[in-house]
mmCIF file of C-alpha atoms in Angstrom:
data_model
loop_
_atom_site.group_PDB
_atom_site.id
_atom_site.type_symbol
_atom_site.label_atom_id
_atom_site.label_comp_id
_atom_site.label_asym_id
_atom_site.label_seq_id
_atom_site.Cartn_x
_atom_site.Cartn_y
_atom_site.Cartn_z
ATOM 1 C CA MET A 1 -26.350 -18.929 7.075
ATOM 2 C CA ALA A 2 -29.031 -16.248 6.609
ATOM 3 C CA ASN A 3 -26.610 -13.758 5.090
ATOM 4 C CA GLY A 4 -22.922 -13.117 4.623
ATOM 5 C CA GLN A 5 -22.212 -11.287 7.884
ATOM 6 C CA TRP A 6 -18.851 -12.250 9.322
ATOM 7 C CA TYR A 7 -17.823 -12.019 12.933
ATOM 8 C CA PRO A 8 -14.978 -13.726 14.802
ATOM 9 C CA PRO A 9 -15.871 -16.891 16.704
ATOM 10 C CA GLU A 10 -14.100 -15.565 19.800
ATOM 11 C CA TRP A 11 -16.414 -12.561 20.125
ATOM 12 C CA PRO A 12 -18.889 -14.112 22.627
ATOM 13 C CA ASP A 13 -16.105 -14.976 25.071
ATOM 14 C CA ARG A 14 -14.499 -11.544 24.702
ATOM 15 C CA ILE A 15 -17.844 -9.765 25.114
ATOM 16 C CA ARG A 16 -18.477 -11.674 28.342
ATOM 17 C CA ALA A 17 -14.987 -10.805 29.580
ATOM 18 C CA LEU A 18 -15.546 -7.113 28.799
ATOM 19 C CA ALA A 19 -18.875 -7.149 30.654
ATOM 20 C CA GLU A 20 -17.229 -8.838 33.630
ATOM 21 C CA GLY A 21 -14.407 -6.321 33.708
ATOM 22 C CA THR A 22 -11.673 -8.854 32.972
ATOM 23 C CA LEU A 23 -10.903 -7.506 29.495
ATOM 24 C CA THR A 24 -9.171 -4.183 28.936
ATOM 25 C CA PRO A 25 -9.911 -2.686 25.500
ATOM 26 C CA VAL A 26 -6.886 -2.024 23.306
ATOM 27 C CA PRO A 27 -6.621 1.478 21.806
ATOM 28 C CA PRO A 28 -7.778 1.578 18.158
ATOM 29 C CA LYS A 29 -5.220 2.334 15.464
ATOM 30 C CA ARG A 30 -6.009 4.936 12.805
ATOM 31 C CA ALA A 31 -6.862 3.530 9.380
ATOM 32 C CA ALA A 32 -8.388 4.551 6.067
ATOM 33 C CA THR A 33 -10.180 2.676 3.298
ATOM 34 C CA VAL A 34 -11.381 3.795 -0.128
ATOM 35 C CA MET A 35 -14.477 2.826 -2.077
ATOM 36 C CA LEU A 36 -13.150 3.253 -5.597
ATOM 37 C CA LEU A 37 -15.944 3.747 -8.127
ATOM 38 C CA LYS A 38 -16.286 3.727 -11.896
ATOM 39 C CA ASP A 39 -19.341 4.359 -14.051
ATOM 40 C CA THR A 40 -20.812 1.474 -16.041
ATOM 41 C CA ALA A 41 -23.164 1.017 -18.969
ATOM 42 C CA ALA A 42 -25.689 -0.469 -16.552
ATOM 43 C CA GLY A 43 -26.501 3.026 -15.278
ATOM 44 C CA THR A 44 -25.029 2.633 -11.783
ATOM 45 C CA PRO A 45 -21.367 2.708 -10.788
ATOM 46 C CA ALA A 46 -19.335 -0.332 -9.824
ATOM 47 C CA VAL A 47 -17.091 -0.440 -6.757
ATOM 48 C CA HIS A 48 -13.687 -2.099 -6.561
ATOM 49 C CA MET A 49 -13.546 -4.829 -3.898
ATOM 50 C CA LEU A 50 -10.981 -7.389 -2.867
ATOM 51 C CA ARG A 51 -11.422 -10.733 -1.143
ATOM 52 C CA ARG A 52 -9.171 -11.296 1.822
ATOM 53 C CA ARG A 53 -7.213 -14.543 1.657
ATOM 54 C CA ALA A 54 -8.815 -17.371 3.605
ATOM 55 C CA SER A 55 -5.542 -17.771 5.521
ATOM 56 C CA MET A 56 -5.807 -14.264 7.005
ATOM 57 C CA ALA A 57 -6.220 -14.280 10.788
ATOM 58 C CA PHE A 58 -8.852 -11.545 10.633
ATOM 59 C CA ALA A 59 -11.861 -11.685 8.280
ATOM 60 C CA GLY A 60 -10.380 -14.376 6.043
ATOM 61 C CA GLY A 61 -12.531 -14.794 2.937
ATOM 62 C CA ALA A 62 -14.423 -11.556 3.513
ATOM 63 C CA TYR A 63 -14.828 -8.913 0.822
ATOM 64 C CA ALA A 64 -13.548 -5.427 1.605
ATOM 65 C CA TYR A 65 -12.135 -2.275 0.005
ATOM 66 C CA PRO A 66 -8.481 -1.287 -0.401
ATOM 67 C CA GLY A 67 -7.271 0.163 2.871
ATOM 68 C CA GLY A 68 -4.959 -0.100 5.847
ATOM 69 C CA GLY A 69 -3.266 1.629 8.734
ATOM 70 C CA VAL A 70 -1.961 5.173 8.932
ATOM 71 C CA ASP A 71 1.806 5.662 8.635
ATOM 72 C CA PRO A 72 2.822 7.937 11.570
ATOM 73 C CA ARG A 73 5.461 9.518 9.331
ATOM 74 C CA ASP A 74 2.660 11.205 7.412
ATOM 75 C CA ASP A 75 1.566 13.194 10.471
ATOM 76 C CA ASP A 76 4.270 15.841 10.286
ATOM 77 C CA HIS A 77 6.224 15.337 7.037
ATOM 78 C CA HIS A 78 5.557 17.994 4.433
ATOM 79 C CA VAL A 79 3.285 16.538 1.768
ATOM 80 C CA ARG A 80 2.687 18.146 -1.623
ATOM 81 C CA TRP A 81 -1.028 18.852 -1.431
ATOM 82 C CA ALA A 82 -3.942 19.944 -3.647
ATOM 83 C CA GLY A 83 -7.620 20.363 -2.844
ATOM 84 C CA PRO A 84 -9.269 21.354 0.442
ATOM 85 C CA THR A 85 -6.831 22.559 3.086
ATOM 86 C CA ARG A 86 -5.606 20.434 5.957
ATOM 87 C CA ALA A 87 -7.716 22.598 8.263
ATOM 88 C CA TRP A 88 -10.823 21.782 6.201
ATOM 89 C CA TRP A 89 -10.025 18.073 6.330
ATOM 90 C CA ALA A 90 -9.359 18.261 10.072
ATOM 91 C CA GLN A 91 -12.855 19.638 10.645
ATOM 92 C CA ARG A 92 -14.421 17.122 8.282
ATOM 93 C CA LEU A 93 -12.665 14.111 9.828
ATOM 94 C CA GLY A 94 -12.956 15.286 13.432
ATOM 95 C CA VAL A 95 -9.211 15.324 14.136
ATOM 96 C CA ASP A 96 -6.293 17.758 14.288
ATOM 97 C CA GLU A 97 -4.562 18.942 11.116
ATOM 98 C CA ASN A 98 -1.579 16.591 11.368
ATOM 99 C CA SER A 99 -3.860 13.597 11.819
ATOM 100 C CA ALA A 100 -6.044 14.772 8.937
ATOM 101 C CA GLN A 101 -3.034 14.859 6.636
ATOM 102 C CA ALA A 102 -1.952 11.384 7.736
ATOM 103 C CA ILE A 103 -5.439 9.889 7.280
ATOM 104 C CA VAL A 104 -5.847 11.354 3.787
ATOM 105 C CA CYS A 105 -2.336 10.176 2.911
ATOM 106 C CA ALA A 106 -3.228 6.682 4.127
ATOM 107 C CA ALA A 107 -6.325 6.631 1.918
ATOM 108 C CA VAL A 108 -4.345 7.593 -1.185
ATOM 109 C CA ARG A 109 -1.328 5.421 -0.361
ATOM 110 C CA GLU A 110 -3.337 2.283 0.441
ATOM 111 C CA THR A 111 -5.337 2.632 -2.775
ATOM 112 C CA TYR A 112 -2.067 2.705 -4.671
ATOM 113 C CA GLU A 113 -0.509 -0.134 -2.662
ATOM 114 C CA GLU A 114 -3.485 -2.503 -2.936
ATOM 115 C CA ALA A 115 -5.174 -1.511 -6.200
ATOM 116 C CA GLY A 116 -2.395 0.172 -8.195
ATOM 117 C CA VAL A 117 -4.466 3.377 -8.503
ATOM 118 C CA LEU A 118 -2.822 6.684 -7.584
ATOM 119 C CA LEU A 119 -4.812 9.823 -6.758
ATOM 120 C CA ALA A 120 -1.949 12.225 -7.439
ATOM 121 C CA GLY A 121 -0.578 14.191 -10.334
ATOM 122 C CA PRO A 122 2.280 16.432 -11.455
ATOM 123 C CA ALA A 123 0.068 19.509 -10.953
ATOM 124 C CA PRO A 124 -2.897 20.393 -8.709
ATOM 125 C CA ASP A 125 -5.298 19.856 -11.613
ATOM 126 C CA SER A 126 -3.841 16.675 -13.153
ATOM 127 C CA VAL A 127 -3.609 12.948 -12.406
ATOM 128 C CA VAL A 128 -0.936 10.473 -13.433
ATOM 129 C CA GLY A 129 -1.767 7.962 -16.174
ATOM 130 C CA ASP A 130 -0.723 4.334 -16.287
ATOM 131 C CA THR A 131 1.223 3.248 -13.172
ATOM 132 C CA THR A 132 1.993 -0.343 -14.125
ATOM 133 C CA GLY A 133 5.645 0.040 -15.192
ATOM 134 C CA ALA A 134 8.563 -1.631 -13.428
ATOM 135 C CA ASP A 135 9.768 1.653 -11.911
ATOM 136 C CA TRP A 136 6.320 2.360 -10.487
ATOM 137 C CA GLU A 137 6.155 -1.164 -9.096
ATOM 138 C CA ALA A 138 9.512 -0.694 -7.352
ATOM 139 C CA ASP A 139 8.225 2.421 -5.612
ATOM 140 C CA ARG A 140 4.947 0.708 -4.718
ATOM 141 C CA ALA A 141 6.843 -2.205 -3.151
ATOM 142 C CA ALA A 142 8.979 0.238 -1.167
ATOM 143 C CA LEU A 143 5.827 1.913 0.150
ATOM 144 C CA VAL A 144 4.359 -1.447 1.166
ATOM 145 C CA ALA A 145 7.583 -2.335 2.991
ATOM 146 C CA ARG A 146 7.549 1.120 4.621
ATOM 147 C CA ASP A 147 11.058 1.685 3.256
ATOM 148 C CA LEU A 148 9.670 4.803 1.605
ATOM 149 C CA SER A 149 7.274 7.297 3.171
ATOM 150 C CA PHE A 150 4.428 8.659 1.109
ATOM 151 C CA ALA A 151 5.825 12.202 1.285
ATOM 152 C CA GLU A 152 9.170 10.920 0.009
ATOM 153 C CA PHE A 153 7.414 9.057 -2.785
ATOM 154 C CA LEU A 154 5.537 12.164 -3.888
ATOM 155 C CA ASP A 155 8.713 14.269 -3.779
ATOM 156 C CA ARG A 156 10.690 11.683 -5.728
ATOM 157 C CA ARG A 157 8.033 11.646 -8.426
ATOM 158 C CA GLY A 158 7.308 15.363 -8.346
ATOM 159 C CA LEU A 159 3.669 14.619 -7.577
ATOM 160 C CA VAL A 160 0.920 16.446 -5.732
ATOM 161 C CA LEU A 161 -1.633 14.554 -3.598
ATOM 162 C CA ARG A 162 -5.123 15.252 -4.955
ATOM 163 C CA SER A 163 -7.212 15.400 -1.797
ATOM 164 C CA ASP A 164 -10.037 16.914 -3.859
ATOM 165 C CA LEU A 165 -10.533 13.528 -5.540
ATOM 166 C CA LEU A 166 -11.618 12.026 -2.211
ATOM 167 C CA GLY A 167 -14.890 12.341 -0.345
ATOM 168 C CA ALA A 168 -15.153 11.397 3.339
ATOM 169 C CA TRP A 169 -18.107 9.010 3.615
ATOM 170 C CA THR A 170 -18.299 7.468 7.099
ATOM 171 C CA ARG A 171 -16.262 6.401 10.121
ATOM 172 C CA TRP A 172 -16.368 3.088 11.981
ATOM 173 C CA ILE A 173 -14.447 2.073 15.103
ATOM 174 C CA THR A 174 -13.799 -1.595 15.866
ATOM 175 C CA PRO A 175 -15.741 -2.739 18.980
ATOM 176 C CA GLU A 176 -13.995 -2.548 22.361
ATOM 177 C CA PHE A 177 -14.061 -6.322 22.753
ATOM 178 C CA GLU A 178 -11.995 -6.941 19.607
ATOM 179 C CA SER A 179 -8.315 -7.886 19.921
ATOM 180 C CA ARG A 180 -7.419 -5.851 16.809
ATOM 181 C CA ARG A 181 -9.045 -2.432 16.818
ATOM 182 C CA TYR A 182 -9.120 0.261 14.142
ATOM 183 C CA ASP A 183 -10.576 3.733 13.902
ATOM 184 C CA THR A 184 -11.323 3.697 10.182
ATOM 185 C CA TRP A 185 -12.340 6.555 7.916
ATOM 186 C CA PHE A 186 -14.125 5.454 4.723
ATOM 187 C CA PHE A 187 -13.685 7.549 1.585
ATOM 188 C CA VAL A 188 -15.171 7.497 -1.912
ATOM 189 C CA ALA A 189 -13.189 8.239 -5.078
ATOM 190 C CA ALA A 190 -13.634 7.821 -8.823
ATOM 191 C CA LEU A 191 -11.177 5.765 -10.874
ATOM 192 C CA PRO A 192 -8.990 8.341 -12.671
ATOM 193 C CA GLU A 193 -9.044 8.286 -16.469
ATOM 194 C CA GLY A 194 -6.136 6.314 -17.885
ATOM 195 C CA GLN A 195 -5.592 4.207 -14.769
ATOM 196 C CA ARG A 196 -6.712 0.653 -14.138
ATOM 197 C CA THR A 197 -6.949 -1.488 -11.049
ATOM 198 C CA ARG A 198 -5.058 -4.689 -10.389
ATOM 199 C CA ASN A 199 -4.676 -7.058 -7.468
ATOM 200 C CA ALA A 200 -1.521 -5.625 -5.933
ATOM 201 C CA SER A 201 -2.319 -6.741 -2.389
ATOM 202 C CA THR A 202 -0.594 -9.698 -0.755
ATOM 203 C CA GLU A 203 -3.644 -9.988 1.520
ATOM 204 C CA ALA A 204 -6.176 -10.585 -1.276
ATOM 205 C CA ASP A 205 -6.732 -13.557 -3.553
ATOM 206 C CA ARG A 206 -9.358 -11.935 -5.764
ATOM 207 C CA THR A 207 -10.528 -8.494 -6.865
ATOM 208 C CA VAL A 208 -13.793 -7.550 -8.552
ATOM 209 C CA TRP A 209 -15.660 -4.572 -9.941
ATOM 210 C CA ILE A 210 -19.236 -5.021 -8.762
ATOM 211 C CA ARG A 211 -22.292 -2.806 -8.500
ATOM 212 C CA PRO A 212 -23.118 -2.060 -4.834
ATOM 213 C CA GLN A 213 -26.685 -3.344 -5.216
ATOM 214 C CA GLU A 214 -25.435 -6.591 -6.755
ATOM 215 C CA ALA A 215 -22.876 -7.050 -3.975
ATOM 216 C CA ALA A 216 -25.543 -6.382 -1.332
ATOM 217 C CA GLU A 217 -27.887 -8.926 -2.903
ATOM 218 C CA SER A 218 -25.106 -11.538 -2.924
ATOM 219 C CA TYR A 219 -24.448 -10.771 0.747
ATOM 220 C CA ASP A 220 -28.148 -11.188 1.554
ATOM 221 C CA LYS A 221 -28.060 -14.609 -0.111
ATOM 222 C CA GLY A 222 -24.990 -15.619 1.890
ATOM 223 C CA GLU A 223 -22.827 -15.747 -1.233
ATOM 224 C CA LEU A 224 -20.415 -12.938 -0.311
ATOM 225 C CA LEU A 225 -18.908 -12.655 3.158
ATOM 226 C CA MET A 226 -18.541 -9.147 4.614
ATOM 227 C CA MET A 227 -18.100 -7.265 7.847
ATOM 228 C CA PRO A 228 -20.843 -4.804 8.933
ATOM 229 C CA PRO A 229 -19.080 -1.600 7.734
ATOM 230 C CA THR A 230 -18.648 -3.054 4.253
ATOM 231 C CA ILE A 231 -22.236 -4.091 3.646
ATOM 232 C CA ALA A 232 -23.509 -0.911 5.331
ATOM 233 C CA THR A 233 -21.518 1.313 2.975
ATOM 234 C CA LEU A 234 -22.576 -0.760 -0.053
ATOM 235 C CA ARG A 235 -26.214 -0.170 0.823
ATOM 236 C CA GLN A 236 -25.488 3.563 1.191
ATOM 237 C CA LEU A 237 -23.782 3.698 -2.219
ATOM 238 C CA ALA A 238 -26.513 1.767 -4.058
ATOM 239 C CA PRO A 239 -28.799 4.796 -4.758
ATOM 240 C CA CYS A 240 -25.976 6.768 -6.437
ATOM 241 C CA ALA A 241 -26.414 6.814 -10.221
ATOM 242 C CA THR A 242 -22.815 7.843 -10.963
ATOM 243 C CA ALA A 243 -19.443 8.059 -9.266
ATOM 244 C CA ALA A 244 -19.733 11.852 -9.426
ATOM 245 C CA GLU A 245 -23.054 11.691 -7.601
ATOM 246 C CA ALA A 246 -21.465 9.693 -4.784
ATOM 247 C CA LEU A 247 -18.635 12.212 -4.486
ATOM 248 C CA ALA A 248 -21.120 15.095 -4.465
ATOM 249 C CA ALA A 249 -23.085 13.421 -1.659
ATOM 250 C CA ALA A 250 -20.039 12.844 0.548
ATOM 251 C CA PRO A 251 -19.648 16.315 2.150
ATOM 252 C CA ALA A 252 -23.129 16.163 3.673
ATOM 253 C CA ARG A 253 -22.682 12.756 5.257
ATOM 254 C CA ASP A 254 -22.514 12.349 9.032
ATOM 255 C CA MET A 255 -19.031 11.404 10.230
ATOM 256 C CA THR A 256 -20.038 10.499 13.787
ATOM 257 C CA PRO A 257 -18.166 7.242 14.546
ATOM 258 C CA VAL A 258 -20.164 4.014 14.466
ATOM 259 C CA ILE A 259 -19.103 1.578 17.190
ATOM 260 C CA ALA A 260 -20.770 -1.653 18.282
ATOM 261 C CA ARG A 261 -22.293 -1.983 21.713
ATOM 262 C CA ALA A 262 -22.734 -5.170 23.721
ATOM 263 C CA ARG A 263 -25.084 -5.668 26.661
ATOM 264 C CA LEU A 264 -26.393 -8.583 28.735
ATOM 265 C CA GLU A 265 -30.140 -9.031 28.442
ATOM 266 C CA ASP A 266 -32.398 -11.961 29.430
ATOM 267 C CA GLY A 267 -29.559 -14.454 29.468
ATOM 268 C CA GLU A 268 -28.180 -13.311 26.114
ATOM 269 C CA ILE A 269 -25.485 -10.995 24.889
ATOM 270 C CA VAL A 270 -27.075 -8.444 22.586
ATOM 271 C CA LEU A 271 -24.643 -7.021 20.079
ATOM 272 C CA SER A 272 -25.763 -3.932 18.168
ATOM 273 C CA TRP A 273 -24.443 -1.163 15.948
ATOM 274 C CA PRO A 274 -26.315 2.142 16.538
ATOM 275 C CA GLY A 275 -28.196 3.172 13.415
ATOM 276 C CA HIS A 276 -27.713 -0.239 11.787
ATOM 277 C CA ASP A 277 -30.388 -2.552 13.171
ATOM 278 C CA GLU A 278 -29.753 -5.283 10.596
ATOM 279 C CA PHE A 279 -26.523 -6.220 12.355
ATOM 280 C CA THR A 280 -28.052 -6.770 15.807
ATOM 281 C CA LYS A 281 -27.102 -10.201 17.150
ATOM 282 C CA HIS A 282 -28.408 -12.196 20.099
ATOM 283 C CA ILE A 283 -25.609 -14.428 21.348
ATOM 284 C CA PRO A 284 -26.191 -17.152 23.990
ATOM 285 C CA THR A 285 -24.303 -16.683 27.229
ATOM 286 C CA GLU A 286 -22.564 -19.994 26.634
ATOM 287 C CA PRO A 287 -20.006 -20.269 23.792
ATOM 288 C CA THR A 288 -21.516 -21.666 20.588
ATOM 289 C CA GLY A 289 -18.555 -21.533 18.182
ATOM 290 C CA GLY A 290 -18.779 -20.787 14.505
ATOM 291 C CA ALA A 291 -17.727 -17.717 12.591
ATOM 292 C CA HIS A 292 -20.901 -16.851 10.694
ATOM 293 C CA ALA A 293 -24.025 -15.209 11.964
#
């Protein structure tokens, strides 16, 4: 394969069905993912990535960031909060205040669930230290099982969510022809001092700290498999010299959703992502099979 771009083998058939009007798009679910960064001696920060298990139905074997769906309970439950107001986040994310709270909560919760890193502290200007003890693991497992809401977790621990440690970076919506659709907000954050990552996800078989430029080069060689939003954000992060620089750049970034478009042209299906020409695909009108572009 020319690079490591992943797309489902059923896409051509679903794109044709959408064009013919026989496929009704499913509504996208809200989701959040976090590009967790740490500075390195090499002069550029590394990002924490996980490799999805090959057995996963969607994007098996692909590299991604910690992330997942929004818990609806976080829309209206009172959450102990520090940093920009919910109204500020609502404007930044392009949603109402309840949704903004839930999306930010999802970003922080999923980072804790999948990487063991918690962007919260006992006070608005502090962050917890090591979270690897048995009692922390019990709470993390309860969050994963949805037996415990994030607001309940914070209250139980006497913690405040540090929304100021996050920067909203971009937003991607799964194409209309996909069977699983997500409206995903991507955030950047720096690894808090005293905390360390671990592979806490049941969906991943490997985690790595890797410089964005190095990951992008491995993708270009076909060595690392990724979906378009992942490689796109890696390329955007590559110029940042430090984690702090990435966070400082976040507020100025455009949050207009990126969503793929498909059209029939000269006997081919042309699949494109506006503003990201490298992902444009020309797919024959007859099924070809295969999961790699």
